[in-house]
mmCIF file of C-alpha atoms in Angstrom:
data_model
loop_
_atom_site.group_PDB
_atom_site.id
_atom_site.type_symbol
_atom_site.label_atom_id
_atom_site.label_comp_id
_atom_site.label_asym_id
_atom_site.label_seq_id
_atom_site.Cartn_x
_atom_site.Cartn_y
_atom_site.Cartn_z
ATOM 1 C CA UNK H 1 0.000 0.000 0.000
ATOM 2 C CA UNK H 2 2.853 2.388 0.809
ATOM 3 C CA UNK H 3 4.258 1.940 -2.693
ATOM 4 C CA UNK H 4 0.962 3.035 -4.238
ATOM 5 C CA UNK H 5 0.890 6.117 -2.021
ATOM 6 C CA UNK H 6 4.446 6.984 -3.038
ATOM 7 C CA UNK H 7 3.454 6.801 -6.693
ATOM 8 C CA UNK H 8 0.314 8.823 -6.008
ATOM 9 C CA UNK H 9 2.419 11.483 -4.325
ATOM 10 C CA UNK H 10 4.793 11.524 -7.304
ATOM 11 C CA UNK H 11 1.895 11.751 -9.743
ATOM 12 C CA UNK H 12 0.246 14.571 -7.829
ATOM 13 C CA UNK H 13 3.611 16.351 -7.736
ATOM 14 C CA UNK H 14 3.924 16.012 -11.514
ATOM 15 C CA UNK H 15 0.418 17.411 -12.022
ATOM 16 C CA UNK H 16 1.310 20.323 -9.750
ATOM 17 C CA UNK H 17 4.569 20.872 -11.648
ATOM 18 C CA UNK H 18 2.733 20.865 -14.989
ATOM 19 C CA UNK H 19 0.063 23.301 -13.799
ATOM 20 C CA UNK H 20 2.829 25.582 -12.555
ATOM 21 C CA UNK H 21 4.802 25.260 -15.811
ATOM 22 C CA UNK H 22 1.711 25.921 -17.963
ATOM 23 C CA UNK H 23 0.851 28.918 -15.754
ATOM 24 C CA UNK H 24 -2.574 27.644 -14.656
ATOM 25 C CA UNK H 25 -2.398 29.719 -11.475
ATOM 26 C CA UNK H 26 -6.046 29.433 -10.404
ATOM 27 C CA UNK H 27 -6.191 25.731 -11.196
ATOM 28 C CA UNK H 28 -2.928 25.187 -9.322
ATOM 29 C CA UNK H 29 -4.263 26.979 -6.229
ATOM 30 C CA UNK H 30 -7.469 24.938 -6.320
ATOM 31 C CA UNK H 31 -5.556 21.698 -6.925
ATOM 32 C CA UNK H 32 -3.112 22.370 -4.064
ATOM 33 C CA UNK H 33 -5.956 23.361 -1.725
ATOM 34 C CA UNK H 34 -7.968 20.249 -2.565
ATOM 35 C CA UNK H 35 -4.925 17.995 -2.084
ATOM 36 C CA UNK H 36 -4.364 19.573 1.332
ATOM 37 C CA UNK H 37 -8.041 19.136 2.319
ATOM 38 C CA UNK H 38 -7.992 15.475 1.265
ATOM 39 C CA UNK H 39 -4.656 14.878 2.977
ATOM 40 C CA UNK H 40 -2.941 13.970 -0.274
ATOM 41 C CA UNK H 41 0.812 14.560 -0.105
ATOM 42 C CA UNK H 42 2.322 16.588 -2.927
ATOM 43 C CA UNK H 43 5.753 15.184 -3.686
ATOM 44 C CA UNK H 44 8.422 17.815 -4.081
ATOM 45 C CA UNK H 45 10.421 17.293 -7.250
ATOM 46 C CA UNK H 46 13.878 15.845 -6.652
ATOM 47 C CA UNK H 47 16.568 18.479 -6.787
ATOM 48 C CA UNK H 48 14.251 21.339 -5.933
ATOM 49 C CA UNK H 49 14.558 24.780 -7.415
ATOM 50 C CA UNK H 50 18.103 24.270 -8.746
ATOM 51 C CA UNK H 51 16.878 21.458 -10.964
ATOM 52 C CA UNK H 52 13.834 23.511 -11.924
ATOM 53 C CA UNK H 53 15.952 26.497 -12.930
ATOM 54 C CA UNK H 54 18.346 24.245 -14.860
ATOM 55 C CA UNK H 55 15.417 22.567 -16.644
ATOM 56 C CA UNK H 56 13.910 25.944 -17.413
ATOM 57 C CA UNK H 57 17.209 27.140 -18.898
ATOM 58 C CA UNK H 58 17.436 24.016 -21.062
ATOM 59 C CA UNK H 59 13.816 24.457 -22.179
ATOM 60 C CA UNK H 60 14.438 28.090 -23.077
ATOM 61 C CA UNK H 61 17.586 27.148 -25.015
ATOM 62 C CA UNK H 62 15.681 24.445 -26.911
ATOM 63 C CA UNK H 63 12.843 26.829 -27.771
ATOM 64 C CA UNK H 64 15.283 29.565 -28.835
ATOM 65 C CA UNK H 65 17.186 27.154 -31.097
ATOM 66 C CA UNK H 66 13.883 25.911 -32.540
ATOM 67 C CA UNK H 67 12.573 29.434 -33.158
ATOM 68 C CA UNK H 68 15.870 30.554 -34.727
ATOM 69 C CA UNK H 69 16.208 27.482 -36.927
ATOM 70 C CA UNK H 70 19.495 26.555 -35.252
ATOM 71 C CA UNK H 71 19.395 22.865 -35.984
ATOM 72 C CA UNK H 72 22.836 21.967 -34.619
ATOM 73 C CA UNK H 73 22.294 23.644 -31.240
ATOM 74 C CA UNK H 74 18.796 22.191 -30.961
ATOM 75 C CA UNK H 75 19.787 18.595 -31.664
ATOM 76 C CA UNK H 76 22.908 18.852 -29.487
ATOM 77 C CA UNK H 77 20.636 19.867 -26.592
ATOM 78 C CA UNK H 78 18.028 17.280 -27.593
ATOM 79 C CA UNK H 79 20.550 14.439 -27.544
ATOM 80 C CA UNK H 80 22.170 15.657 -24.338
ATOM 81 C CA UNK H 81 18.975 16.093 -22.324
ATOM 82 C CA UNK H 82 16.499 13.594 -23.768
ATOM 83 C CA UNK H 83 17.662 10.100 -22.915
ATOM 84 C CA UNK H 84 18.351 7.706 -25.758
ATOM 85 C CA UNK H 85 15.859 5.253 -24.251
ATOM 86 C CA UNK H 86 13.120 7.870 -24.705
ATOM 87 C CA UNK H 87 14.343 9.050 -28.122
ATOM 88 C CA UNK H 88 14.604 5.498 -29.461
ATOM 89 C CA UNK H 89 11.977 3.656 -27.437
ATOM 90 C CA UNK H 90 9.016 6.018 -27.326
ATOM 91 C CA UNK H 91 6.982 6.142 -30.544
ATOM 92 C CA UNK H 92 5.756 9.668 -29.775
ATOM 93 C CA UNK H 93 9.339 10.864 -29.276
ATOM 94 C CA UNK H 94 10.386 9.303 -32.604
ATOM 95 C CA UNK H 95 7.471 11.010 -34.369
ATOM 96 C CA UNK H 96 8.274 14.314 -32.677
ATOM 97 C CA UNK H 97 11.904 14.019 -33.725
ATOM 98 C CA UNK H 98 10.812 13.364 -37.314
ATOM 99 C CA UNK H 99 8.675 16.514 -37.334
ATOM 100 C CA UNK H 100 11.532 18.468 -35.753
ATOM 101 C CA UNK H 101 13.796 17.408 -38.609
ATOM 102 C CA UNK H 102 11.152 18.554 -41.097
ATOM 103 C CA UNK H 103 10.935 21.913 -39.315
ATOM 104 C CA UNK H 104 14.662 22.495 -39.621
ATOM 105 C CA UNK H 105 14.823 21.186 -43.206
ATOM 106 C CA UNK H 106 12.286 23.750 -44.420
ATOM 107 C CA UNK H 107 13.046 26.528 -41.938
ATOM 108 C CA UNK H 108 14.835 28.722 -44.494
ATOM 109 C CA UNK H 109 12.044 28.254 -47.026
ATOM 110 C CA UNK H 110 9.415 29.380 -44.531
ATOM 111 C CA UNK H 111 11.174 32.111 -42.614
ATOM 112 C CA UNK H 112 13.746 33.701 -44.914
ATOM 113 C CA UNK H 113 13.079 37.199 -46.133
ATOM 114 C CA UNK H 114 13.612 36.944 -49.861
ATOM 115 C CA UNK H 115 15.349 33.928 -51.335
ATOM 116 C CA UNK H 116 17.113 31.682 -48.828
ATOM 117 C CA UNK H 117 20.856 31.133 -49.088
ATOM 118 C CA UNK H 118 21.158 28.158 -51.470
ATOM 119 C CA UNK H 119 24.246 26.701 -49.810
ATOM 120 C CA UNK H 120 22.669 26.812 -46.349
ATOM 121 C CA UNK H 121 19.392 25.389 -47.677
ATOM 122 C CA UNK H 122 21.231 22.566 -49.456
ATOM 123 C CA UNK H 123 23.059 21.807 -46.208
ATOM 124 C CA UNK H 124 19.788 21.580 -44.254
ATOM 125 C CA UNK H 125 18.140 19.404 -46.899
ATOM 126 C CA UNK H 126 21.232 17.178 -47.001
ATOM 127 C CA UNK H 127 21.122 16.817 -43.212
ATOM 128 C CA UNK H 128 17.440 15.853 -43.453
ATOM 129 C CA UNK H 129 18.203 13.328 -46.197
ATOM 130 C CA UNK H 130 20.919 11.766 -44.034
ATOM 131 C CA UNK H 131 18.440 11.557 -41.154
ATOM 132 C CA UNK H 132 15.896 9.842 -43.434
ATOM 133 C CA UNK H 133 18.497 7.306 -44.548
ATOM 134 C CA UNK H 134 19.646 6.525 -41.008
ATOM 135 C CA UNK H 135 17.564 7.066 -37.885
ATOM 136 C CA UNK H 136 14.459 8.214 -39.776
ATOM 137 C CA UNK H 137 14.400 5.063 -41.893
ATOM 138 C CA UNK H 138 12.469 3.312 -39.124
ATOM 139 C CA UNK H 139 9.416 5.462 -39.899
ATOM 140 C CA UNK H 140 9.507 4.916 -43.665
ATOM 141 C CA UNK H 141 6.665 2.397 -43.438
ATOM 142 C CA UNK H 142 4.421 4.867 -41.621
ATOM 143 C CA UNK H 143 1.759 6.365 -43.894
ATOM 144 C CA UNK H 144 1.861 9.640 -41.964
ATOM 145 C CA UNK H 145 5.516 10.220 -42.882
ATOM 146 C CA UNK H 146 5.798 8.580 -46.292
ATOM 147 C CA UNK H 147 5.373 11.790 -48.370
ATOM 148 C CA UNK H 148 8.240 13.479 -46.508
ATOM 149 C CA UNK H 149 10.755 10.971 -47.854
ATOM 150 C CA UNK H 150 10.388 12.787 -51.200
ATOM 151 C CA UNK H 151 11.115 16.204 -49.660
ATOM 152 C CA UNK H 152 14.886 16.221 -50.353
ATOM 153 C CA UNK H 153 14.224 15.521 -54.038
ATOM 154 C CA UNK H 154 11.566 18.171 -54.712
ATOM 155 C CA UNK H 155 13.104 21.311 -56.279
ATOM 156 C CA UNK H 156 10.672 23.765 -54.668
ATOM 157 C CA UNK H 157 8.708 22.156 -51.820
ATOM 158 C CA UNK H 158 6.765 25.325 -51.032
ATOM 159 C CA UNK H 159 4.826 25.152 -54.315
ATOM 160 C CA UNK H 160 4.540 21.363 -54.490
ATOM 161 C CA UNK H 161 0.981 20.175 -53.699
ATOM 162 C CA UNK H 162 2.223 17.429 -51.357
ATOM 163 C CA UNK H 163 3.913 19.962 -49.102
ATOM 164 C CA UNK H 164 1.372 22.811 -49.028
ATOM 165 C CA UNK H 165 0.666 22.076 -45.354
ATOM 166 C CA UNK H 166 4.263 22.892 -44.496
#
């Protein structure tokens, strides 16, 4: 029974952490109050505020690299802070990583003012192609991703009907 309570405490702590992270202030207050009334212990996250501030810094760095199209920085952080067991073992993480690679492959096409630098664009497309041939090959049988395997070979993806959604 004690083991179940420990997991419940952890789970409640995670819910509290998420509500705090997502800035659901009113919901967080109500949740914390109700847990207190019901005598439910809210597990403090291991490592406390130092870990929280470190995680927040990593999250901000990931978001900044994503927003700026800085593929190398993003994937360096991704590989350093997301365990390989999650990256390789979780189907949602593999799908997310695939979409992240698409984001960076087309970043210059979507966000450049004027024509993107051809050399830089070719480099990003080449990186995406290498990903498709290696780690991304595992998703080649997935209908959802199949059209994207043609992306490196399409001269102008932004006008191609298959890639309008991008």
